[in-house]
Short mmCIF file of C-alpha atoms in Angstrom, two decimals:
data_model
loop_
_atom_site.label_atom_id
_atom_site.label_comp_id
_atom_site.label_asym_id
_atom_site.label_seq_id
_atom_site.Cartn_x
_atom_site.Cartn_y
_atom_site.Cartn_z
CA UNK Q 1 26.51 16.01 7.98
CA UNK Q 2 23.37 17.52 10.31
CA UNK Q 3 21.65 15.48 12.64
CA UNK Q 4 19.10 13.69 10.34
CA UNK Q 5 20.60 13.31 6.63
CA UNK Q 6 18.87 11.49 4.36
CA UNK Q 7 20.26 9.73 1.58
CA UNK Q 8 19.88 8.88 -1.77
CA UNK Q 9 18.57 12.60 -2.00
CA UNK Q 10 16.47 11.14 -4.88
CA UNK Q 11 15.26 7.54 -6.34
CA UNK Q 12 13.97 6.71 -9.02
CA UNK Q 13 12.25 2.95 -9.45
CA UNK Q 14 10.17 0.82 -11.33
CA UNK Q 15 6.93 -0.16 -9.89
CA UNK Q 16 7.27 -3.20 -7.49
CA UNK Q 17 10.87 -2.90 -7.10
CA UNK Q 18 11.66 -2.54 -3.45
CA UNK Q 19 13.11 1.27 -2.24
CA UNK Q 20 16.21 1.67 0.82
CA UNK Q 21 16.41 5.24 2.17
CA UNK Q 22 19.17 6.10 4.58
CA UNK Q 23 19.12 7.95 7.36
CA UNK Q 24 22.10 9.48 9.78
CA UNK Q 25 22.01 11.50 12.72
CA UNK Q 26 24.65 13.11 15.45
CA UNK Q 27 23.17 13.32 18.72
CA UNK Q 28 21.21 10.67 21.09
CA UNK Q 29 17.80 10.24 20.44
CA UNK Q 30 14.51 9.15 22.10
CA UNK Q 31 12.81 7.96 18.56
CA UNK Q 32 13.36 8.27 15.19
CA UNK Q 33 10.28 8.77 13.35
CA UNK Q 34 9.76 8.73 8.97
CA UNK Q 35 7.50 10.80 7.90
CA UNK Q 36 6.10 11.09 4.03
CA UNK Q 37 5.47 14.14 1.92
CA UNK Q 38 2.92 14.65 -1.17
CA UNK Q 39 3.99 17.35 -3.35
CA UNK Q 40 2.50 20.58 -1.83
CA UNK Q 41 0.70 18.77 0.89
CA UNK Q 42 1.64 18.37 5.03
CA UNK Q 43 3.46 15.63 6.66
CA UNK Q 44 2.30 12.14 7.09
CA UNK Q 45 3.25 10.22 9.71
CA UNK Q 46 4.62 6.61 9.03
CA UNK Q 47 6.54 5.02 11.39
CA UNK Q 48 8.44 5.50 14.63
CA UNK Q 49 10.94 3.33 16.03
CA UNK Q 50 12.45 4.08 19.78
CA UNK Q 51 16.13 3.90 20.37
CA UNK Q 52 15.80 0.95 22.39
CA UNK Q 53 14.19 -1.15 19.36
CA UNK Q 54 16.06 -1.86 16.25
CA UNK Q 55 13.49 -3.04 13.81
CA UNK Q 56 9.93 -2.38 13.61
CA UNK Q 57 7.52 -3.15 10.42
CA UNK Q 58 4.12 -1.77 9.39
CA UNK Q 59 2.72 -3.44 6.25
CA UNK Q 60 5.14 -2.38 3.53
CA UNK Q 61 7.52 -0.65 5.33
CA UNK Q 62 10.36 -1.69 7.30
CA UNK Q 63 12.50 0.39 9.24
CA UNK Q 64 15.57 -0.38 11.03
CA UNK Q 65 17.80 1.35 13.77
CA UNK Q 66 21.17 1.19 14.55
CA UNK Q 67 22.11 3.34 17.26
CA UNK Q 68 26.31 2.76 17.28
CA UNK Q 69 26.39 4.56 14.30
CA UNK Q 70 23.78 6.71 14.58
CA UNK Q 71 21.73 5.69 11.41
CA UNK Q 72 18.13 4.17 10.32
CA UNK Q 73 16.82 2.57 7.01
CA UNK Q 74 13.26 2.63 5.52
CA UNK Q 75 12.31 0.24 3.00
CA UNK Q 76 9.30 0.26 1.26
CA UNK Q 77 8.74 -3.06 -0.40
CA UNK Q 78 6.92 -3.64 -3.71
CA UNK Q 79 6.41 -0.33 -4.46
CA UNK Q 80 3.76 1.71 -6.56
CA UNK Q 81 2.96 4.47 -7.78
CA UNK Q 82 1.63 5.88 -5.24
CA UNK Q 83 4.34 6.07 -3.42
CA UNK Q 84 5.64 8.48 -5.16
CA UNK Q 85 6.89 11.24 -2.72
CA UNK Q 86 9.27 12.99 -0.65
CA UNK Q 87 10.08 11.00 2.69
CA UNK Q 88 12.37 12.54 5.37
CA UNK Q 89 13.26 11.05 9.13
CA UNK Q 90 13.23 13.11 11.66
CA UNK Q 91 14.79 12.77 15.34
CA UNK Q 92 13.49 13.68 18.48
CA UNK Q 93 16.77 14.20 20.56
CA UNK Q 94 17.38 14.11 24.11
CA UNK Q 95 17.82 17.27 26.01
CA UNK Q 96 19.16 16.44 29.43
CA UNK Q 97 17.01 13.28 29.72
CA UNK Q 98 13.67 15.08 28.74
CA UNK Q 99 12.13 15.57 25.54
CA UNK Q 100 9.36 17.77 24.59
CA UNK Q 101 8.78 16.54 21.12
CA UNK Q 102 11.08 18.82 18.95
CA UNK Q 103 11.46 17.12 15.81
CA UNK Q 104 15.00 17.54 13.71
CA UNK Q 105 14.33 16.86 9.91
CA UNK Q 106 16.55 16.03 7.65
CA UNK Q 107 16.63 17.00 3.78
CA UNK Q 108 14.28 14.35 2.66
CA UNK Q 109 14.68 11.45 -0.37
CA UNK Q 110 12.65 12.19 -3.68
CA UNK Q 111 11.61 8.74 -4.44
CA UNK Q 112 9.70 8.83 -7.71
CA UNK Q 113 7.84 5.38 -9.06
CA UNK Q 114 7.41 4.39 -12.12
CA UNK Q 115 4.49 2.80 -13.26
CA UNK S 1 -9.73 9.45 11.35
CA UNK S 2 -9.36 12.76 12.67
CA UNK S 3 -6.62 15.75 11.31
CA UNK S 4 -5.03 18.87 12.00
CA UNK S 5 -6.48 21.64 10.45
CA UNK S 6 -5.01 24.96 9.32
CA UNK S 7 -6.12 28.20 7.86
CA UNK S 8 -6.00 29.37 5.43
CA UNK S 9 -4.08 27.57 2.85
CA UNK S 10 -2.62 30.44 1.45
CA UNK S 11 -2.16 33.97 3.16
CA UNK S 12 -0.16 36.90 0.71
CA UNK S 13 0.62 39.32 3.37
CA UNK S 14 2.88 43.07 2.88
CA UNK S 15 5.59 43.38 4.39
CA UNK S 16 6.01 44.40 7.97
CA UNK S 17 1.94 43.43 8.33
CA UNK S 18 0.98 41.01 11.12
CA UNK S 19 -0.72 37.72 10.09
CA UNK S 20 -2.02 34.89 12.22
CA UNK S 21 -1.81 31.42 11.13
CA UNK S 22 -4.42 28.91 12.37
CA UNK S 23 -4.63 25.61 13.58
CA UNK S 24 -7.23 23.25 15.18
CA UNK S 25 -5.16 20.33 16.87
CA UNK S 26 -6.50 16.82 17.36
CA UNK S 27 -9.12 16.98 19.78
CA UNK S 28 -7.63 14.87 22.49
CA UNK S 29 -3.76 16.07 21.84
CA UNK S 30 -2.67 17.85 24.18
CA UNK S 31 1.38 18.94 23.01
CA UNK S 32 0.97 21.18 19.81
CA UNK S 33 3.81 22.39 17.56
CA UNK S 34 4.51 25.01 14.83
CA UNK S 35 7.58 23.87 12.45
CA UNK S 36 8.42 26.07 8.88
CA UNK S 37 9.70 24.97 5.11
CA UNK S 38 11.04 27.50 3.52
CA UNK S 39 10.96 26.68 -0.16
CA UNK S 40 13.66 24.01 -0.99
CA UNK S 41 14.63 23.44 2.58
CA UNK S 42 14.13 21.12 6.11
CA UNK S 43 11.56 21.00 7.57
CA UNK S 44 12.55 23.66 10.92
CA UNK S 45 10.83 23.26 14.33
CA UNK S 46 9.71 27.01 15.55
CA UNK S 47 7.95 26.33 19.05
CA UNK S 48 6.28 23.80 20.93
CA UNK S 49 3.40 24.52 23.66
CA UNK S 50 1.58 22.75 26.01
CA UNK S 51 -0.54 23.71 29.22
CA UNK S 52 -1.01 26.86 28.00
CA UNK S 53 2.70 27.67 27.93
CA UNK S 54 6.12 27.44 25.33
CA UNK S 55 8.15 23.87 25.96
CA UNK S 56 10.77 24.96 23.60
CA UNK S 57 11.59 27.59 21.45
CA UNK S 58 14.11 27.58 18.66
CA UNK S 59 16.53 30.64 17.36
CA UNK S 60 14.16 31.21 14.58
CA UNK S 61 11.02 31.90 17.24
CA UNK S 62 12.44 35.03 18.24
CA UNK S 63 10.85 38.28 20.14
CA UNK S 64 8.17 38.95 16.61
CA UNK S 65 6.80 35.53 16.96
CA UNK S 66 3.97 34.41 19.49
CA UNK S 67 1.67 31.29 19.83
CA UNK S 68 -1.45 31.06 21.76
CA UNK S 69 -4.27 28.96 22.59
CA UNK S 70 -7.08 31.29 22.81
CA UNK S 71 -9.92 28.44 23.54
CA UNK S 72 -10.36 24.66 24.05
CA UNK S 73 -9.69 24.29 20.11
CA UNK S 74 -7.63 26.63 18.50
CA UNK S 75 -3.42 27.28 17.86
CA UNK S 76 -2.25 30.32 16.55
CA UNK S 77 1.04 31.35 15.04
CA UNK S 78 1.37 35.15 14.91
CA UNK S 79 4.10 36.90 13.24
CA UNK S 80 3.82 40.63 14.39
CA UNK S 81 6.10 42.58 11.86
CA UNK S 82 6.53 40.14 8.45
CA UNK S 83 9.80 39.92 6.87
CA UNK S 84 10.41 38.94 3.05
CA UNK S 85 12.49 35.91 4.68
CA UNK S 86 9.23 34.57 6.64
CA UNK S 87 8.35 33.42 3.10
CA UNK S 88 7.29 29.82 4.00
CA UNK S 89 5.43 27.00 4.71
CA UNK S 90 3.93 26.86 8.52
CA UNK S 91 3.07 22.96 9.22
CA UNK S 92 1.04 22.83 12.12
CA UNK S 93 1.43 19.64 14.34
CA UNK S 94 -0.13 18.00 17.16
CA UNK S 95 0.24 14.56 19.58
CA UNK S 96 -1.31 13.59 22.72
CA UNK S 97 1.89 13.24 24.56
CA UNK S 98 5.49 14.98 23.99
CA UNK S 99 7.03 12.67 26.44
CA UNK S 100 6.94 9.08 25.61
CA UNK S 101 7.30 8.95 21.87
CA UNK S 102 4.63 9.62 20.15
CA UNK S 103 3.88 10.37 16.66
CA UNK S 104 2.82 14.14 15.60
CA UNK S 105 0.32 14.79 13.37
CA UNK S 106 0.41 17.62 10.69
CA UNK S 107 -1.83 19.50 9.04
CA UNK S 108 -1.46 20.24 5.29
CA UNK S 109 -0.44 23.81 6.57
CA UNK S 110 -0.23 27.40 5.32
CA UNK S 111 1.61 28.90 2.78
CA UNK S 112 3.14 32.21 3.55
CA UNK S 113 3.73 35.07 1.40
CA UNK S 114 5.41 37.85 2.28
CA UNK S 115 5.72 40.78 -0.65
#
């Protein structure tokens, strides 16, 4: 797979239910960053997590990080309907030690909530 | 909270035309970026830019593309001779640092067609 492969590449949930996306990636990284998608609208930054942290949380959302194999996992917890998007992760890789910020998407996961 | 702006939302250009795509970074960001979605498709970085100069390039950001800051706000893409495959989506983005992990924001970018 490329560097930054999302899977499922779509889910489909009842409100409140909780929602895992997977992430997996090739290459070392400085971050890994999820980002969220409205149909037809730009990116929306959600979370970032550093490869030297393996869990971070920001209200809903949990993401973890698991650098030996080279994957990450968001989970949005009681979910609505509003939360009805695309999400992708995208990894800023190393480049001889220095990074200047190019972001490697993946294909994205079409989660779709149900009210 | 403030955004990254682009115009205009939609741009229906002839082929082998120029256009110019524009963008009006965060005020106090200082690393800006222009990444692509062609319909369907990942999210593709194209260039990044700061102090007045290209970071990084990728293959697609070849010899008919060009970014410039022409004054303390604005971030222009410019494709000099269109092709029908420049068909896309151009997502501006913007953070205050490329070193050091930090989040980019995006602007709700510009939809190009080429005919």
């Amino acid at each position: 797979s490329q560097q930054g492969e999302e899977d499922p590449q779509a889910l489909s949930i009842q409100e409140g239910e909780n929602a895992t996306m997977n992430c997996s990636y090739k290459t070392s990284i400085n971050n890994l960053q999820w980002y969220r998608q409205n149909s037809g609208r730009g990116l929306v930054h959600l979370i970032l997590i550093r490869s030297n942290e393996r869990e971070k949380h920001s209200g809903r959302l949990r993401v973890t990080l698991d650098t030996s194999k080279k994957s990450s996992s968001l989970l949005i917890t009681a979910s609505r309907a509003a939360d009805t998007a695309s999400y992708f992760c995208a990894t800023d890789a190393r480049a001889g030690g220095t990074s200047y910020g190019k972001l490697t998407f993946g294909q994205g996961t079409i989660l779709t909530v149900h009210p | 909270e403030p955004e990254v702006t682009q115009t205009p939302s939609h741009q229906v250009t002839q082929m082998g035309q120029e256009v110019i795509l524009r963008c009006v970074p965060i005020s106090n960001h200082l690393y800006f970026y222009w990444y692509r979605q062609i319909l369907g498709q990942k999210v593709e970085f194209l260039v990044s830019f700061y102090n007045n100069e290209i970071s990084e390039k990728s293959e697609i950001f070849d010899d008919q593309f060009s970014v410039e800051r022409p004054d303390g706000s604005n971030f222009t893409l410019k494709i000099r001779s269109t092709k029908l495959e420049d068909s896309a989506m151009y997502f501006c983005a913007s953070s205050e640092w490329a070193l050091g992990n930090q989040p980019q924001h995006f602007g709700d970018g510009t939809r190009l067609s080429i005919l």
